[in-house]
Coordinates of C-alpha atoms and ligand atoms in Angstrom, one line a residue:
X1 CA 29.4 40.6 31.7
X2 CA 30.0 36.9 31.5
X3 CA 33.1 36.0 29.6
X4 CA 33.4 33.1 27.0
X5 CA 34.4 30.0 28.9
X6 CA 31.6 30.9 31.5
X7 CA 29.0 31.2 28.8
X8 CA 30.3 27.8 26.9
X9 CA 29.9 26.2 30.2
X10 CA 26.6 27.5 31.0
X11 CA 25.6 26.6 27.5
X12 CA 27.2 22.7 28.0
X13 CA 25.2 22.4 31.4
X14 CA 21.9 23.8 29.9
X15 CA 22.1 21.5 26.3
X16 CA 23.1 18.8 28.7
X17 CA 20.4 19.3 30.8
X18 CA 17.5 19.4 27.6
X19 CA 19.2 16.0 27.0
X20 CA 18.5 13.9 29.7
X21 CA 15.1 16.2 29.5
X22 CA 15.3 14.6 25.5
X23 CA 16.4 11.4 26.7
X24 CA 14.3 10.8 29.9
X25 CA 11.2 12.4 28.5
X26 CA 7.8 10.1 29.2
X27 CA 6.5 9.0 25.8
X28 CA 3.8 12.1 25.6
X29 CA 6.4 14.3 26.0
X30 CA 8.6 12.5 23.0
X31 CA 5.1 12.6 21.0
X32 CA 4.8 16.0 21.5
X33 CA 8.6 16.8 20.9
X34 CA 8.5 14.6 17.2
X35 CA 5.0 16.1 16.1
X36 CA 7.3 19.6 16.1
X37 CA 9.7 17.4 13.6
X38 CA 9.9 18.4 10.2
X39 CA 8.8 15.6 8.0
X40 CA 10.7 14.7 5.2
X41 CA 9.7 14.7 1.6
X42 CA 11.6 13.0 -1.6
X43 CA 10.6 14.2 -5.1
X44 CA 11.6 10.3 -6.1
X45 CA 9.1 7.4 -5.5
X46 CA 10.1 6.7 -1.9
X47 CA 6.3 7.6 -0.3
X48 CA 4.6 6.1 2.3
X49 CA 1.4 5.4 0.9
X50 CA -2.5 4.9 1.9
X51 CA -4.6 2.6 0.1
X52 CA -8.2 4.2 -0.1
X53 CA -11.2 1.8 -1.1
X54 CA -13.2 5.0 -2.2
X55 CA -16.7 3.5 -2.4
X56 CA -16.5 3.0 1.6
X57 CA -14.5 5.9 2.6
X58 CA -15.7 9.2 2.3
X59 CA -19.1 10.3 1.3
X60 CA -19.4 14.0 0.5
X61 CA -23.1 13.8 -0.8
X62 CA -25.3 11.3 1.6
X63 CA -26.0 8.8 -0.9
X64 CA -24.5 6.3 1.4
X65 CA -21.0 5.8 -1.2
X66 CA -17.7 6.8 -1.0
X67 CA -17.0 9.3 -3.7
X68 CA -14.1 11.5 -5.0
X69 CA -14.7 14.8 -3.2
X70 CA -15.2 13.0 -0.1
X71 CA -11.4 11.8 -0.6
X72 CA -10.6 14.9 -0.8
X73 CA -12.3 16.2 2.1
X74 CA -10.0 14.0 3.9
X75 CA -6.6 15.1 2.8
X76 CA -6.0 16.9 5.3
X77 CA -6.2 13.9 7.7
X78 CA -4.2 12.0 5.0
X79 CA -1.9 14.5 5.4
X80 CA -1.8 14.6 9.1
X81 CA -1.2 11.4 9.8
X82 CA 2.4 11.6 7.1
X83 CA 1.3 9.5 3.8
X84 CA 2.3 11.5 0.8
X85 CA 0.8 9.2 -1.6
X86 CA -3.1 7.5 -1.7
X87 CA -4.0 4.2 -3.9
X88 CA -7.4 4.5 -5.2
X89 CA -8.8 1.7 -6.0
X90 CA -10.3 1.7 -9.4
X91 CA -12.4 4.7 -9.9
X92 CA -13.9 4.1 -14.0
X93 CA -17.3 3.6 -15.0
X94 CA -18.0 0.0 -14.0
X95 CA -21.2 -2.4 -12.9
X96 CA -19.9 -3.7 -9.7
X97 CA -19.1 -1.6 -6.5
X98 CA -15.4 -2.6 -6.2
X99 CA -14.9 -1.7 -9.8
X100 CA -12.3 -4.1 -10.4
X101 CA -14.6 -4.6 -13.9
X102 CA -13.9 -1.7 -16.2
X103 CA -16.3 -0.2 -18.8
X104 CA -14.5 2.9 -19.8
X105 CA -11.2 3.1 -19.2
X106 CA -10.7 7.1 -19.1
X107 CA -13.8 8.1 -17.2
X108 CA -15.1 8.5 -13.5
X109 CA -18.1 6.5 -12.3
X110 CA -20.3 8.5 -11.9
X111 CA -21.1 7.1 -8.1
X112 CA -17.5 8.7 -8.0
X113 CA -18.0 12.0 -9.4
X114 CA -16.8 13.3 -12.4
X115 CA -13.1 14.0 -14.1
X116 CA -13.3 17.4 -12.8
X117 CA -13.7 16.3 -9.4
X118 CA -10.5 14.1 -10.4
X119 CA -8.5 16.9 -11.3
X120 CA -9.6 18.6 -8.1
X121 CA -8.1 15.9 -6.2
X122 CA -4.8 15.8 -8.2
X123 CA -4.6 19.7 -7.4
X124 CA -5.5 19.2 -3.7
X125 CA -3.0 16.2 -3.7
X126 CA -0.4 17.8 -5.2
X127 CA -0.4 21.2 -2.9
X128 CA 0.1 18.6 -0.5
X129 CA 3.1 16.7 -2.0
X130 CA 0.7 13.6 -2.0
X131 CA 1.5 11.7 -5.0
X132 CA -1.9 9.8 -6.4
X133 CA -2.0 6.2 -8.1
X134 CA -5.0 4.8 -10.1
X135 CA -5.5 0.7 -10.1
X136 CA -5.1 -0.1 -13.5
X137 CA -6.9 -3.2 -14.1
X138 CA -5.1 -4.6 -17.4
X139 CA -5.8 -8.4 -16.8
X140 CA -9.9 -8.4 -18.0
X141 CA -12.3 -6.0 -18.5
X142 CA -15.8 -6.0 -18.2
X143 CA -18.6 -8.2 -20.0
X144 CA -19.9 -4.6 -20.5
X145 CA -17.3 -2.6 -22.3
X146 CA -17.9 -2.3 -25.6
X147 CA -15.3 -3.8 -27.1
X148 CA -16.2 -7.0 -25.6
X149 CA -20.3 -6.1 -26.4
X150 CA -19.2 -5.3 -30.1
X151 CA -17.1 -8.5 -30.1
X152 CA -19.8 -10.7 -28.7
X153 CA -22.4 -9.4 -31.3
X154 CA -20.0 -10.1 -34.0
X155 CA -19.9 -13.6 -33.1
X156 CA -23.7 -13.6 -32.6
X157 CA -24.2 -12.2 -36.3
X158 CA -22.3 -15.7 -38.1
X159 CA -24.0 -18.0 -39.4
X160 CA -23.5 -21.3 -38.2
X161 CA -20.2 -22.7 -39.0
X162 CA -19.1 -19.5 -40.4
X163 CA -15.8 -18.4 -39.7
X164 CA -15.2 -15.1 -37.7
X165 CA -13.7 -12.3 -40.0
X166 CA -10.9 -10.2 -37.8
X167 CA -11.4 -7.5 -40.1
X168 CA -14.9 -7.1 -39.6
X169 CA -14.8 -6.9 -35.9
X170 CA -11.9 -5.2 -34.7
X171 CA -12.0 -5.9 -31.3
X172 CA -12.2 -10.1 -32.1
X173 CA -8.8 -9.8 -31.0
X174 CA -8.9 -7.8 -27.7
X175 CA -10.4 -11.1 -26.1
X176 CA -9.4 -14.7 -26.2
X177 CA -12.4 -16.5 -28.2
X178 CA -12.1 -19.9 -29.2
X179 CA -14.6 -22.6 -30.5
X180 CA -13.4 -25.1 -27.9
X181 CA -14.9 -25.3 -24.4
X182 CA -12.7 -25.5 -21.9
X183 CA -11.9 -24.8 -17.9
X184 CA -11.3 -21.2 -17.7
X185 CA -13.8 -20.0 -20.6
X186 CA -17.4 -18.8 -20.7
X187 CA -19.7 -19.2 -23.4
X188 CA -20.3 -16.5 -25.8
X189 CA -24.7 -16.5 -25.1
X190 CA -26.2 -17.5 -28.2
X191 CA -23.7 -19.1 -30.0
X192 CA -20.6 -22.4 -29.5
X193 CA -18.1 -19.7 -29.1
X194 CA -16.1 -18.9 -26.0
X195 CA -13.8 -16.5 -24.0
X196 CA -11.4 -16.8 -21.4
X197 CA -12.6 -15.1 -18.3
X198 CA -10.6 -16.5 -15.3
X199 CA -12.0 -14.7 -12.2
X200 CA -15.6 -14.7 -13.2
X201 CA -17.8 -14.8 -16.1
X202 CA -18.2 -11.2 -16.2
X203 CA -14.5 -10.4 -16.7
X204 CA -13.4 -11.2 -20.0
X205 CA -9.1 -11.8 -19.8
X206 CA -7.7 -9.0 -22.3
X207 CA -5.6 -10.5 -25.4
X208 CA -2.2 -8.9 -24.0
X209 CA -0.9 -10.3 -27.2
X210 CA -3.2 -7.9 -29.4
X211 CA -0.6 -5.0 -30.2
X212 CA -4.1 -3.1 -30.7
X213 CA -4.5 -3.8 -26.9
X214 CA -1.0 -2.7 -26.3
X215 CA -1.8 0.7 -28.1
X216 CA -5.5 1.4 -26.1
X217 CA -3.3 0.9 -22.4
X218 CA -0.4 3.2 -23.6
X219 CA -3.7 5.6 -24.6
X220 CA -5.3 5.0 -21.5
X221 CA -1.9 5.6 -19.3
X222 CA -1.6 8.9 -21.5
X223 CA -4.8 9.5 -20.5
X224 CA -4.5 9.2 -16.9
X225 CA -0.9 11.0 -16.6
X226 CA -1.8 14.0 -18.6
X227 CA -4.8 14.3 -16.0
X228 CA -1.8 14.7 -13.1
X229 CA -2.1 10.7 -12.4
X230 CA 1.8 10.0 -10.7
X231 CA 1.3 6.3 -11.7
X232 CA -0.5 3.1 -11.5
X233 CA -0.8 0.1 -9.1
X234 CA -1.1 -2.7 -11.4
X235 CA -4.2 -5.6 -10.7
X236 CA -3.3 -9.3 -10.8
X237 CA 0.1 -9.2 -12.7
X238 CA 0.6 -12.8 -12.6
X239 CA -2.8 -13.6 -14.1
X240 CA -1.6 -11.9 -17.0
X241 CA -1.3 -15.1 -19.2
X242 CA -2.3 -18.0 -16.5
X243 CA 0.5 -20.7 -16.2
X244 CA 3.4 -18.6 -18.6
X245 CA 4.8 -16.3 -16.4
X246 CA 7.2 -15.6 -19.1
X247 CA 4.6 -13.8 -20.9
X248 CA 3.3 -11.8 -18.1
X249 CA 6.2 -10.4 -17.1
X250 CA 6.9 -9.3 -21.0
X251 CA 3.5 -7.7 -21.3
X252 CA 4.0 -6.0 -18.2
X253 CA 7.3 -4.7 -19.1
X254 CA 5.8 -3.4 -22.5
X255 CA 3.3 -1.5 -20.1
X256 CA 5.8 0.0 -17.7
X257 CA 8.1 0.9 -20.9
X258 CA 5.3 2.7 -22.2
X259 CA 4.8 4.6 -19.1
X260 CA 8.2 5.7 -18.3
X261 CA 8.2 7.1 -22.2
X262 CA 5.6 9.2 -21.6
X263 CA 6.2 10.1 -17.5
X264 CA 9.8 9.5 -16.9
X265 CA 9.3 9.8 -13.1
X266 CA 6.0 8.0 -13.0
X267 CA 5.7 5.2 -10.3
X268 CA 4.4 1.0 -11.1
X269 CA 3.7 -1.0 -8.5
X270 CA 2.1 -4.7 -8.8
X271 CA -0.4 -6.9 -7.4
X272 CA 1.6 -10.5 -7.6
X273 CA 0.0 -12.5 -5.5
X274 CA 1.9 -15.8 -5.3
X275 CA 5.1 -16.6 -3.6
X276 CA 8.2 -14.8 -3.3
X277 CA 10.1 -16.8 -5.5
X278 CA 7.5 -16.0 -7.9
X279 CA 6.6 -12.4 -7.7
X280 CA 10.1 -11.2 -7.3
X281 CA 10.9 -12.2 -10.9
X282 CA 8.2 -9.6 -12.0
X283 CA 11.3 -6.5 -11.3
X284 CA 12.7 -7.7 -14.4
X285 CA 9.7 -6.2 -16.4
X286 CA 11.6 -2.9 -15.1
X287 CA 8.8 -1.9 -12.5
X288 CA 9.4 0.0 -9.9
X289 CA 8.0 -2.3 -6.8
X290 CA 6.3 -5.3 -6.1
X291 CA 3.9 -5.8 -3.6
X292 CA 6.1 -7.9 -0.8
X293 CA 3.4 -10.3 0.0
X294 CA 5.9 -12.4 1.9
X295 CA 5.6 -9.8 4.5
X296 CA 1.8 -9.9 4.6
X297 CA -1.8 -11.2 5.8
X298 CA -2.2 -13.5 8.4
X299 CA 0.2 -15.8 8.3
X300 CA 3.2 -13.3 6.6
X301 CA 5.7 -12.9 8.4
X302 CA 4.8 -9.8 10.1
X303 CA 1.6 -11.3 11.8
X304 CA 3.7 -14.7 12.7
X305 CA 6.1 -12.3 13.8
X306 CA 3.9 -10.3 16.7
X307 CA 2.6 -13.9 17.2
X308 CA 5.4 -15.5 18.2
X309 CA 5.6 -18.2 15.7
X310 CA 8.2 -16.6 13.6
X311 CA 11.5 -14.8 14.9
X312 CA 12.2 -11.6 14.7
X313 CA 15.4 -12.1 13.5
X314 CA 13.4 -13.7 10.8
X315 CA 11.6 -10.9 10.4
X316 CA 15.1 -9.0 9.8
X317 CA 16.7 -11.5 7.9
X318 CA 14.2 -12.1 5.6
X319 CA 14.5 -8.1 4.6
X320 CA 18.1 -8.4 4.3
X321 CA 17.9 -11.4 2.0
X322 CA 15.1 -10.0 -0.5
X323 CA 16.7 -6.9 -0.7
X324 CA 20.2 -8.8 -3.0
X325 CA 17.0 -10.9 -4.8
X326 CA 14.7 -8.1 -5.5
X327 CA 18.1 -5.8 -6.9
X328 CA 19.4 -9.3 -8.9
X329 CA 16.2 -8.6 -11.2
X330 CA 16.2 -4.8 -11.0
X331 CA 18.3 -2.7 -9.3
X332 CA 16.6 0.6 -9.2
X333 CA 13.9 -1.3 -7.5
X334 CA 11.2 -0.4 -4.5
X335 CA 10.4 -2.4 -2.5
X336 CA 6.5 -2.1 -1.5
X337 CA 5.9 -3.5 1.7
X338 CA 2.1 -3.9 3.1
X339 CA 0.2 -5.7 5.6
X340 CA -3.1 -5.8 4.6
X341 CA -5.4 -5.3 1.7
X342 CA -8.9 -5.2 0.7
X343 CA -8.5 -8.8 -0.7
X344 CA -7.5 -10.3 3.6
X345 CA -9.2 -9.9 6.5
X346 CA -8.4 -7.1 8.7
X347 CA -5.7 -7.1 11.4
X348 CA -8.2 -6.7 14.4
X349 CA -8.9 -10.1 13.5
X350 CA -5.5 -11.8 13.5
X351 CA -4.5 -11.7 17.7
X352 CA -6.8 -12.4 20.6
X353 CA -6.5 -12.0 24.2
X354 CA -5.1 -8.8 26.4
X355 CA -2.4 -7.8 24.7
X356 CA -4.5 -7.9 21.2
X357 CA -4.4 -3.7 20.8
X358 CA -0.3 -4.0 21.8
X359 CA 0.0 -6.6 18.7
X360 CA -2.3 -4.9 16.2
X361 CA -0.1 -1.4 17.1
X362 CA 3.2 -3.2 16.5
X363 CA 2.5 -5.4 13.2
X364 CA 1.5 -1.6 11.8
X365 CA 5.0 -0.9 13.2
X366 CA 6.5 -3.5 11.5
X367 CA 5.3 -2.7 8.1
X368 CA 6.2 1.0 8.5
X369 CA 10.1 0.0 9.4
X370 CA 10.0 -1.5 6.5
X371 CA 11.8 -0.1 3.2
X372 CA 10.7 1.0 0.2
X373 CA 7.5 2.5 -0.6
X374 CA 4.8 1.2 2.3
X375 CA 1.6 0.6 2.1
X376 CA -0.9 1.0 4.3
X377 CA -4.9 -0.2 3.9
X378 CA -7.7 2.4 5.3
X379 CA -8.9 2.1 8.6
X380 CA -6.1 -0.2 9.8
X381 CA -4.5 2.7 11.6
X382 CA -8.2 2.7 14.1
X383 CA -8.1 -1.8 13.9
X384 CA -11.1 -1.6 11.7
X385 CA -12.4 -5.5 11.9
X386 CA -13.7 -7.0 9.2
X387 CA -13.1 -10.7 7.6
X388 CA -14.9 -13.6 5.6
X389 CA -16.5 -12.5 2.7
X390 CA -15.0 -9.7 0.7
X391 CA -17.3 -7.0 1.6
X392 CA -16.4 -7.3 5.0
X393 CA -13.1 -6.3 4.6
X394 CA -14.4 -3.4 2.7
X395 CA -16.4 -1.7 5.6
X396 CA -16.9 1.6 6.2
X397 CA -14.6 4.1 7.7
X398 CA -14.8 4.2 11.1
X399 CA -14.8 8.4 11.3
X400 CA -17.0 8.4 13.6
X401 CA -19.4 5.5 16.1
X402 CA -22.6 7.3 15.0
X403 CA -23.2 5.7 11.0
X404 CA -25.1 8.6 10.2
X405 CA -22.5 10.9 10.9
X406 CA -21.3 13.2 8.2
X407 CA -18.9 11.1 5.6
X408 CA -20.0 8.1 6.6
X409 CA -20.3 5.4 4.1
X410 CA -22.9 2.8 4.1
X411 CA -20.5 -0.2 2.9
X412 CA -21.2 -2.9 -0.2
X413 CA -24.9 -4.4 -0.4
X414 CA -24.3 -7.4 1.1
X415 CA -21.8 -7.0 3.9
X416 CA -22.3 -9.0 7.0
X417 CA -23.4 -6.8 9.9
X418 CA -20.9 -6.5 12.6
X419 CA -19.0 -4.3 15.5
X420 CA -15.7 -2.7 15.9
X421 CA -13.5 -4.2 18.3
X422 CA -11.6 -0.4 18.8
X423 CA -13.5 2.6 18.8
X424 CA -14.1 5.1 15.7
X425 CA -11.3 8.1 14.8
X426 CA -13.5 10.4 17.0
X427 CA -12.9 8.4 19.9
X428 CA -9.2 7.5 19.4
X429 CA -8.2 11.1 18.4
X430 CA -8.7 11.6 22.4
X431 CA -6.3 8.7 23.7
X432 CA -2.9 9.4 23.0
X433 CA -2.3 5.3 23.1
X434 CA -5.1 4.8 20.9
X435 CA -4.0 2.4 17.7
X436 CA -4.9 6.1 15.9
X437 CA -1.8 7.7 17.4
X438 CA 0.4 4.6 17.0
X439 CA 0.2 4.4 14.1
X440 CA 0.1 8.6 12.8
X441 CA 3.6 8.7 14.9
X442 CA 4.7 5.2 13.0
X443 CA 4.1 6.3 9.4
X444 CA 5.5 10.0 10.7
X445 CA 8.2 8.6 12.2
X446 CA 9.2 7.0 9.1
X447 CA 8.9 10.3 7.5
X448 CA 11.1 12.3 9.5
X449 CA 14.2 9.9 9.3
X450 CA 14.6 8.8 5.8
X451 CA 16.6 5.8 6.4
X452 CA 13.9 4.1 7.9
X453 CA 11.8 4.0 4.3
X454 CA 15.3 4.3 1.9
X455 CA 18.0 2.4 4.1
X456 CA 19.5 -0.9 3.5
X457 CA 19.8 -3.0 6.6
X458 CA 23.7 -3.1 7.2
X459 CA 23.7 -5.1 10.5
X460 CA 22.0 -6.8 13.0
X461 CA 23.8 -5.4 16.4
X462 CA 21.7 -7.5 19.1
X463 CA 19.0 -10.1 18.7
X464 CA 17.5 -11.9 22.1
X465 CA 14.4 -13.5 22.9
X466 CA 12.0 -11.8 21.7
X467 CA 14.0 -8.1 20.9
X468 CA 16.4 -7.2 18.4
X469 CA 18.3 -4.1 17.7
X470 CA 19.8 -3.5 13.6
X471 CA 21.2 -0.8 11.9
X472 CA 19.8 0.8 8.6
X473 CA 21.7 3.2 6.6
X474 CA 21.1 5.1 3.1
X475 CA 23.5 6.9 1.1
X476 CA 23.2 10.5 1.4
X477 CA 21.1 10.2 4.9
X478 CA 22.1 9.8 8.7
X479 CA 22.2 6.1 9.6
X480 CA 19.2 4.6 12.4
X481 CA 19.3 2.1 15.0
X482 CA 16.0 0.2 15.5
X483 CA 15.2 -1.7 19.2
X484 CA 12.1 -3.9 18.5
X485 CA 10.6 -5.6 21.4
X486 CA 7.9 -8.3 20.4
X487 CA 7.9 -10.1 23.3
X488 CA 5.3 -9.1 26.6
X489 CA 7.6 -8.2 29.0
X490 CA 9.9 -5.5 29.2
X491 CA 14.1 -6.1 28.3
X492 CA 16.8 -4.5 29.1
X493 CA 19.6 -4.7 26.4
X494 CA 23.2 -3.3 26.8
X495 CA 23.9 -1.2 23.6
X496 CA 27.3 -3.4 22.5
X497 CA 30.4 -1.1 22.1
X498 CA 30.4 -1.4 18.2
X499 CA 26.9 0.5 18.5
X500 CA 27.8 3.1 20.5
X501 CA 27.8 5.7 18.2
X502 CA 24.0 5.5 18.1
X503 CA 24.1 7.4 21.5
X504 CA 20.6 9.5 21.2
X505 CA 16.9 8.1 21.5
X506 CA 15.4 9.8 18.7
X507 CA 12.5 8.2 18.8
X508 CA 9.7 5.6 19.8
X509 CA 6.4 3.9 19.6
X510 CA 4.9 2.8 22.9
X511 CA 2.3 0.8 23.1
X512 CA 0.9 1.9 26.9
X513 CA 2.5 4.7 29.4
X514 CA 5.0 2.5 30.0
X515 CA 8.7 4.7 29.5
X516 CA 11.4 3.7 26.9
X517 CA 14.7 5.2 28.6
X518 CA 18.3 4.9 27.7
X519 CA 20.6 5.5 30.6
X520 CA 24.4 4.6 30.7
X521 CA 24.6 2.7 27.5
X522 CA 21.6 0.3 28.6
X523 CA 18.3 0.6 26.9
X524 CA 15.3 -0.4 29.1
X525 CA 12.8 -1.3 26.0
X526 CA 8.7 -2.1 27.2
X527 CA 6.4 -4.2 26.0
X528 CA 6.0 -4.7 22.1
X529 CA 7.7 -1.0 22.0
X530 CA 10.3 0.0 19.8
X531 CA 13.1 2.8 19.9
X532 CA 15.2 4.8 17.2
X533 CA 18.4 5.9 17.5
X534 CA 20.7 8.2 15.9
X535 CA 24.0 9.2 16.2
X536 CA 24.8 12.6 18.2
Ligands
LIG1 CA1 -21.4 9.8 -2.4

């Protein structure tokens, strides 16, 4: 019989012995180890989030377009990979295949399916703690809705020189008409009157001013929430009124107050695309997050980062500094980091040469060590190509190399034809360095310590050529320490004494077999890999 001090000892010698297992382990072995890891889930808006173009990424019925059911025949790969929340892009009755041109505002397309199929997805969703968010395209509507149709016939019906009658055509005042041609405005066919339609001809800018406008979009957000909706990603904020942002950021906040009346805990994030200074001003409509834009495309700091033309104590910085200007306008705010959308050319496209794959793997990185609520675009996590014209950037998901595979979409009439740089989800499920599994352990990773998405970053504890080490901590939750190395060789970076607390490697991405290891107080860090640590 062993007695107690024998048994503690034995019990030291075996838990230090899984440690250096723990702390030596090849990165396979960590994969493996973390994929066991529970994943943590909020009931608050902190989610990291997918954005699904449906008409290119699931077809459930081999007409060649993404449709509702198909998203949800996918959940489980959502799922998988750790998102607990999907955009949709805008799913209503429209003309156009991107449907950013709405003709009914509480209605599928039917290229989409139906509402019950909608309310199949929320209940799908929802078993899986995967929050869902509509685009809610306020800016315009389409030339085809029919308040715009009824408004347009109105006009049509005067006689020449008469004056229109607002209370014989309601919806006169959902639009902006005027007699007076001007850049901007589109001529009412038929007679001298025109509208405001910014974008294009086809979408008529809404009359935020109308209160009867105000009163359809609080309907229509009803609508939407009492179907199980968990909120909305706003389209073009700052086109709102053009040139007073003012105004758009009042008719915005008149929206978001509207929807927290009715849903409390529902979630508004906003397209602002413009620069920081700009868009951050939008928190003061009281929204929950802004799209951090500054972060994104090709030349955001995320890509100039993994290129080398920006720091990465830039990279860090410039999150430490937003965070005091995004809480001076709103201090309950999220921050919604992205890196790509279906509005900018794909990631594939932004690095060339050998270590292309490595760069591509780490900028998804980057966005996913980011804080808030983080986005990220379909088919980034297989390096989908796909750049120029918009359609491009809209291509089918890659689920498998054979296009006439089950689920496969067809893509938008019109987009160019052209290969994949990396190979579909069939082949990358196989490679456990494949930008597949990067990026399922990035957005897991982020899911299993908290702090990552919901910490502050308190400190920067080493920054070098190339690698930097910083601290994130969040009330309520154990602190992290992140190693990024950006650079193409490997470092080797002495933890400093103030750090040492953060004594276990919890944690890593690697972009090739080449080890992370963490020996004596000195982290030996690869190649574009990065490292979490906790504290014992
Ligand atoms: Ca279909």
């Amino acid at each position: 019989m062993m007695n107690g001090l024998f048994k503690n000892n034995i019990l030291k010698v075996l838990t230090a012995a899984l440690m250096t297992a723990v702390l030596c382990a090849c990165s396979s072995q960590m994969t493996s180890l973390l994929d066991e890891r529970e994943l943590y889930s909020s009931d608050d808006n902190y989610r990291t989030a997918y954005e699904i173009f449906v008409y290119s990424f699931c077809d459930s019925d081999g007409d060649g377009i993404g449709d509702l059911q198909g998203v949800i025949s996918k959940l489980d790969y959502i799922e998988d990979m750790g998102f607990d929340a999907i955009w949709l892009s805008p799913i209503c009755p429209s003309p156009t295949y991107h449907k950013y041109d709405v003709t009914d505002y509480t209605d599928i397309d039917p290229e989409y399916g139906s509402l019950s199929d909608y309310e199949a997805l929320i209940a799908e969703c929802h078993a899986r703690n995967i929050h869902v968010y509509n685009d809610m395209v306020m800016n315009h509507s389409s030339s085809q809705h029919p308040w715009f149709k009824e408004a347009c016939d109105y006009l049509r019906s005067l006689a020449p020189g008469e004056e229109p009658d607002p209370s014989e055509c309601r919806y006169l005042e959902y639009y902006n008409f005027t007699d007076k041609q001007s850049g901007g405005y589109s001529r009412v066919l038929g007679t001298d009157w025109f509208y405001e339609a910014r974008f294009w001809s086809e979408m008529p800018d809404l009359n935020l001013d109308s209160p009867e406008v105000r009163r359809e979009f609080k309907e229509i957000a009803q609508f939407w929430l009492n179907e199980g909706c968990d909120g909305f990603r706003m389209d073009a904020v700052t086109s709102y009124y053009t040139n007073d942002k003012n105004q758009s950021i009042e008719a915005l906040g008149r929206f978001v107050s509207d929807v927290k009346e009715i849903a409390p805990g529902a979630y508004v994030v906003c397209e602002g695309w413009a620069s920081q200074a700009d868009y951050s001003r939008y928190y003061a409509s009281g929204t929950d997050s802004m799209f951090d834009f500054d972060f994104a495309d090709s030349d955001g700091i995320i890509a100039g980062t993994v290129r080398g033309s920006s720091s990465l104590e830039r990279y860090v910085t410039a999150q430490i500094s937003e965070q005091e200007l995004y809480a001076s306008f709103n201090p309950d705010y999220i921050n919604a980091p992205f890196y790509t959308n279906h509005d900018m050319g794909r990631s594939a496209g932004y690095y060339a040469g050998d270590d292309a794959d490595a760069k591509v793997k780490l900028a998804g990185a980057l966005n996913l060590l980011m804080s808030g609520t983080a986005f990220v675009y379909y088919g980034e996590e297989l390096g989908m190509k796909g750049s120029g014209k918009d359609e491009n950037k809209r291509a089918p998901m890659q689920w498998s190399s054979d296009a006439g595979a089950a689920g496969m979409c067809s893509g938008p009439a019109g987009m160019d034809s052209f290969s994949m740089k990396y190979g579909s989800y069939e082949e990358q499920l196989k490679d456990p360095y494949s930008i597949y599994n990067y990026y399922r352990q990035a957005v897991r990773l982020r899911r299993i310590f908290p702090s990552i998405s919901r910490g502050d970053i308190t400190s920067i504890v080493y920054s070098g050529p190339g690698s930097i080490i910083y601290i994130k901590e969040a009330e309520g939750y154990a602190p992290v320490m992140i190693a990024i190395n950006a650079s193409s060789e490997s470092v080797k970076i002495d933890i400093p004494d103030e750090a040492s607390s953060f004594n276990v490697l919890s944690g890593s991405l690697n972009v090739s077999s080449d080890k992370v290891s963490f020996r004596s107080g000195t982290l030996t860090l690869p190649a574009y890999d990065v490292a979490i640590f906790t504290c014992e």
